[in-house]
Protein backbone atom coordinates (compact mmCIF):
# COMPACT_ATOMS: atom_id res chain seq x y z
CA UNK A 1 0.00 0.00 0.00
CA UNK A 2 1.30 3.44 -0.88
CA UNK A 3 0.17 6.77 0.51
CA UNK A 4 1.22 10.02 -1.11
CA UNK A 5 0.90 12.81 1.46
CA UNK A 6 0.76 16.48 0.59
CA UNK A 7 0.63 19.19 3.23
CA UNK A 8 -2.00 21.61 1.93
CA UNK A 9 -3.59 24.91 2.79
CA UNK A 10 -6.70 23.67 0.97
CA UNK A 11 -7.80 20.77 -1.25
CA UNK A 12 -11.00 19.69 -2.96
CA UNK A 13 -12.48 16.93 -5.11
CA UNK A 14 -15.01 17.46 -7.89
CA UNK A 15 -16.90 14.84 -9.87
CA UNK A 16 -18.81 15.87 -13.00
CA UNK A 17 -18.24 19.55 -12.10
CA UNK A 18 -19.80 19.05 -8.64
CA UNK A 19 -17.61 19.64 -5.59
CA UNK A 20 -18.01 16.55 -3.41
CA UNK A 21 -15.32 17.16 -0.78
CA UNK A 22 -13.11 19.98 0.48
CA UNK A 23 -10.74 20.69 3.35
CA UNK A 24 -8.78 23.60 4.73
CA UNK A 25 -5.25 23.31 6.15
CA UNK A 26 -4.11 19.74 6.65
CA UNK A 27 -3.22 16.69 4.57
CA UNK A 28 -4.29 15.41 1.20
CA UNK A 29 -3.59 11.67 1.13
CA UNK A 30 -3.68 9.67 -2.10
CA UNK A 31 -3.90 5.91 -1.46
CA UNK A 32 -2.86 3.09 -3.80
CA UNK A 33 -3.48 -0.58 -2.94
CA UNK A 34 -1.55 -3.70 -3.93
CA UNK A 35 -2.80 -7.33 -3.91
CA UNK A 36 -0.67 -8.32 -0.91
CA UNK A 37 -2.08 -5.53 1.29
CA UNK A 38 -4.17 -6.32 4.38
CA UNK A 39 -6.33 -4.38 6.85
CA UNK A 40 -3.38 -4.38 9.29
CA UNK A 41 -1.21 -2.72 6.63
CA UNK A 42 -3.93 -0.14 5.94
CA UNK A 43 -4.21 0.73 9.63
CA UNK A 44 -0.44 0.91 10.12
CA UNK A 45 -0.04 3.17 7.08
CA UNK A 46 -2.87 5.44 8.25
CA UNK A 47 -1.20 5.79 11.65
CA UNK A 48 2.17 6.57 10.03
CA UNK A 49 0.57 9.24 7.85
CA UNK A 50 -1.21 10.86 10.78
CA UNK A 51 1.82 10.72 13.10
CA UNK A 52 4.42 12.05 10.66
CA UNK A 53 5.92 15.34 11.84
CA UNK A 54 5.51 17.52 8.77
CA UNK A 55 3.84 20.62 10.24
CA UNK A 56 5.70 23.56 11.81
CA UNK A 57 5.76 24.82 15.35
CA UNK A 58 7.66 27.75 16.82
CA UNK A 59 10.83 25.67 17.18
CA UNK A 60 11.13 23.78 13.88
CA UNK A 61 9.54 23.73 10.41
CA UNK A 62 8.58 20.04 10.76
CA UNK A 63 7.88 19.24 14.39
CA UNK A 64 4.14 18.41 14.61
CA UNK A 65 1.71 15.97 13.04
CA UNK A 66 -1.63 16.71 11.40
CA UNK A 67 -3.25 15.39 14.60
CA UNK A 68 -1.12 17.74 16.74
CA UNK A 69 -2.15 20.80 14.72
CA UNK A 70 -5.83 19.84 14.44
CA UNK A 71 -5.58 19.73 10.65
CA UNK A 72 -8.14 18.33 8.25
CA UNK A 73 -7.59 15.32 6.00
CA UNK A 74 -8.80 14.53 2.49
CA UNK A 75 -8.31 10.90 1.41
CA UNK A 76 -8.49 10.01 -2.30
CA UNK A 77 -8.09 6.57 -3.85
CA UNK A 78 -5.49 6.55 -6.61
CA UNK A 79 -4.78 3.21 -8.29
CA UNK A 80 -2.04 4.79 -10.42
CA UNK A 81 0.22 4.75 -7.34
CA UNK A 82 0.42 0.98 -7.93
CA UNK A 83 1.57 1.38 -11.55
CA UNK A 84 4.66 -0.35 -12.89
CA UNK A 85 6.54 2.15 -15.06
CA UNK A 86 9.79 0.20 -15.43
CA UNK A 87 9.24 -0.90 -19.04
CA UNK A 88 7.99 0.79 -22.16
CA UNK A 89 5.96 3.96 -22.33
CA UNK A 90 2.61 2.63 -21.16
CA UNK A 91 2.21 2.07 -17.40
CA UNK A 92 1.09 -1.39 -16.34
CA UNK A 93 -1.50 -1.74 -13.60
CA UNK A 94 -1.09 -5.49 -13.13
CA UNK A 95 0.46 -4.78 -9.72
CA UNK A 96 -2.65 -2.95 -8.46
CA UNK A 97 -5.15 -4.75 -6.24
CA UNK A 98 -8.47 -5.80 -7.82
CA UNK A 99 -11.15 -3.12 -7.35
CA UNK A 100 -13.13 -5.01 -4.67
CA UNK A 101 -10.04 -5.55 -2.50
CA UNK A 102 -8.74 -2.04 -3.13
CA UNK A 103 -12.04 -0.42 -2.15
CA UNK A 104 -12.27 -2.49 1.04
CA UNK A 105 -8.72 -1.53 2.11
CA UNK A 106 -9.23 2.10 1.10
CA UNK A 107 -12.30 2.18 3.34
CA UNK A 108 -10.29 0.56 6.17
CA UNK A 109 -7.69 3.31 5.75
CA UNK A 110 -10.38 6.02 5.82
CA UNK A 111 -12.00 4.49 8.92
CA UNK A 112 -8.68 4.53 10.77
CA UNK A 113 -8.13 8.18 9.81
CA UNK A 114 -11.67 9.06 10.95
CA UNK A 115 -11.01 7.43 14.33
CA UNK A 116 -8.14 9.86 14.94
CA UNK A 117 -8.95 13.10 13.09
CA UNK A 118 -11.91 15.39 13.62
CA UNK A 119 -12.50 16.50 10.01
CA UNK A 120 -12.05 13.92 7.25
CA UNK A 121 -13.32 14.19 3.68
CA UNK A 122 -13.01 11.64 0.88
CA UNK A 123 -13.19 11.32 -2.83
CA UNK A 124 -15.39 8.64 -4.40
CA UNK A 125 -13.72 5.29 -5.03
CA UNK A 126 -13.47 4.47 -8.74
CA UNK A 127 -14.82 7.82 -9.91
CA UNK A 128 -13.15 10.12 -12.42
CA UNK A 129 -12.21 12.87 -9.99
CA UNK A 130 -10.72 16.31 -10.41
CA UNK A 131 -8.50 17.09 -7.43
CA UNK A 132 -7.43 20.65 -6.73
CA UNK A 133 -4.97 21.62 -4.04
CA UNK A 134 -2.62 24.25 -2.78
CA UNK A 135 0.50 22.41 -1.63
CA UNK A 136 1.97 24.11 1.42
CA UNK A 137 5.76 24.26 1.25
CA UNK A 138 5.67 22.37 -1.08
CA UNK A 139 5.71 19.36 1.23
CA UNK A 140 5.10 15.92 -0.29
CA UNK A 141 6.01 12.46 1.05
CA UNK A 142 5.52 8.93 -0.29
CA UNK A 143 4.88 6.29 2.37
CA UNK A 144 4.90 2.59 1.55
C-alpha positions as MATLAB code, in Angstrom:
seq = 'XXXXXXXXXXXXXXXXXXXXXXXXXXXXXXXXXXXXXXXXXXXXXXXXXXXXXXXXXXXXXXXXXXXXXXXXXXXXXXXXXXXXXXXXXXXXXXXXXXXXXXXXXXXXXXXXXXXXXXXXXXXXXXXXXXXXXXXXXXXXXXXX';
ca = [
       0.000    0.000    0.000;
       1.296    3.444   -0.881;
       0.167    6.774    0.511;
       1.222   10.021   -1.110;
       0.904   12.815    1.457;
       0.756   16.479    0.587;
       0.630   19.190    3.226;
      -1.997   21.606    1.932;
      -3.591   24.907    2.793;
      -6.700   23.665    0.970;
      -7.798   20.773   -1.246;
     -11.000   19.694   -2.958;
     -12.476   16.931   -5.108;
     -15.006   17.457   -7.892;
     -16.904   14.837   -9.866;
     -18.806   15.873  -13.001;
     -18.240   19.550  -12.103;
     -19.798   19.049   -8.645;
     -17.611   19.638   -5.594;
     -18.009   16.546   -3.410;
     -15.318   17.158   -0.776;
     -13.109   19.975    0.483;
     -10.736   20.686    3.351;
      -8.778   23.598    4.728;
      -5.253   23.309    6.145;
      -4.105   19.737    6.653;
      -3.220   16.690    4.575;
      -4.287   15.413    1.195;
      -3.589   11.668    1.126;
      -3.681    9.671   -2.104;
      -3.904    5.906   -1.464;
      -2.859    3.088   -3.804;
      -3.483   -0.575   -2.941;
      -1.545   -3.705   -3.926;
      -2.804   -7.329   -3.911;
      -0.666   -8.319   -0.906;
      -2.085   -5.532    1.294;
      -4.171   -6.319    4.378;
      -6.335   -4.384    6.854;
      -3.381   -4.381    9.287;
      -1.207   -2.716    6.633;
      -3.930   -0.138    5.937;
      -4.210    0.731    9.627;
      -0.436    0.908   10.118;
      -0.045    3.172    7.080;
      -2.873    5.436    8.253;
      -1.203    5.787   11.649;
       2.165    6.565   10.028;
       0.571    9.239    7.848;
      -1.213   10.864   10.781;
       1.816   10.717   13.105;
       4.415   12.053   10.657;
       5.921   15.339   11.843;
       5.508   17.525    8.770;
       3.843   20.624   10.244;
       5.697   23.557   11.809;
       5.757   24.815   15.347;
       7.658   27.748   16.822;
      10.834   25.668   17.179;
      11.133   23.784   13.877;
       9.545   23.727   10.411;
       8.579   20.043   10.762;
       7.878   19.240   14.387;
       4.144   18.412   14.607;
       1.706   15.966   13.038;
      -1.630   16.714   11.403;
      -3.253   15.388   14.596;
      -1.119   17.739   16.741;
      -2.146   20.803   14.721;
      -5.831   19.843   14.437;
      -5.584   19.727   10.648;
      -8.143   18.331    8.253;
      -7.585   15.316    6.002;
      -8.795   14.528    2.490;
      -8.306   10.898    1.407;
      -8.487   10.014   -2.299;
      -8.088    6.567   -3.850;
      -5.486    6.547   -6.612;
      -4.779    3.211   -8.287;
      -2.042    4.790  -10.416;
       0.217    4.749   -7.339;
       0.420    0.980   -7.933;
       1.566    1.377  -11.546;
       4.664   -0.348  -12.893;
       6.537    2.147  -15.063;
       9.792    0.203  -15.431;
       9.243   -0.900  -19.042;
       7.987    0.789  -22.159;
       5.961    3.961  -22.332;
       2.607    2.630  -21.160;
       2.208    2.071  -17.402;
       1.090   -1.394  -16.340;
      -1.499   -1.740  -13.599;
      -1.094   -5.489  -13.130;
       0.462   -4.782   -9.719;
      -2.648   -2.948   -8.463;
      -5.147   -4.750   -6.241;
      -8.469   -5.803   -7.821;
     -11.152   -3.116   -7.351;
     -13.125   -5.007   -4.667;
     -10.044   -5.550   -2.501;
      -8.737   -2.038   -3.134;
     -12.037   -0.424   -2.150;
     -12.271   -2.492    1.040;
      -8.722   -1.533    2.109;
      -9.227    2.100    1.097;
     -12.299    2.185    3.339;
     -10.292    0.560    6.173;
      -7.689    3.309    5.745;
     -10.380    6.017    5.818;
     -12.002    4.491    8.922;
      -8.682    4.532   10.773;
      -8.131    8.175    9.813;
     -11.670    9.062   10.950;
     -11.009    7.430   14.327;
      -8.137    9.856   14.939;
      -8.947   13.096   13.089;
     -11.910   15.391   13.617;
     -12.500   16.502   10.013;
     -12.051   13.923    7.254;
     -13.318   14.186    3.685;
     -13.006   11.644    0.879;
     -13.193   11.323   -2.831;
     -15.388    8.639   -4.404;
     -13.720    5.294   -5.031;
     -13.467    4.465   -8.738;
     -14.819    7.820   -9.907;
     -13.145   10.119  -12.417;
     -12.214   12.872   -9.989;
     -10.725   16.311  -10.410;
      -8.505   17.086   -7.427;
      -7.433   20.653   -6.731;
      -4.966   21.618   -4.040;
      -2.618   24.250   -2.779;
       0.497   22.414   -1.635;
       1.974   24.112    1.418;
       5.755   24.255    1.248;
       5.669   22.372   -1.082;
       5.715   19.363    1.232;
       5.105   15.917   -0.295;
       6.006   12.458    1.054;
       5.524    8.933   -0.290;
       4.880    6.289    2.367;
       4.898    2.589    1.546;
];
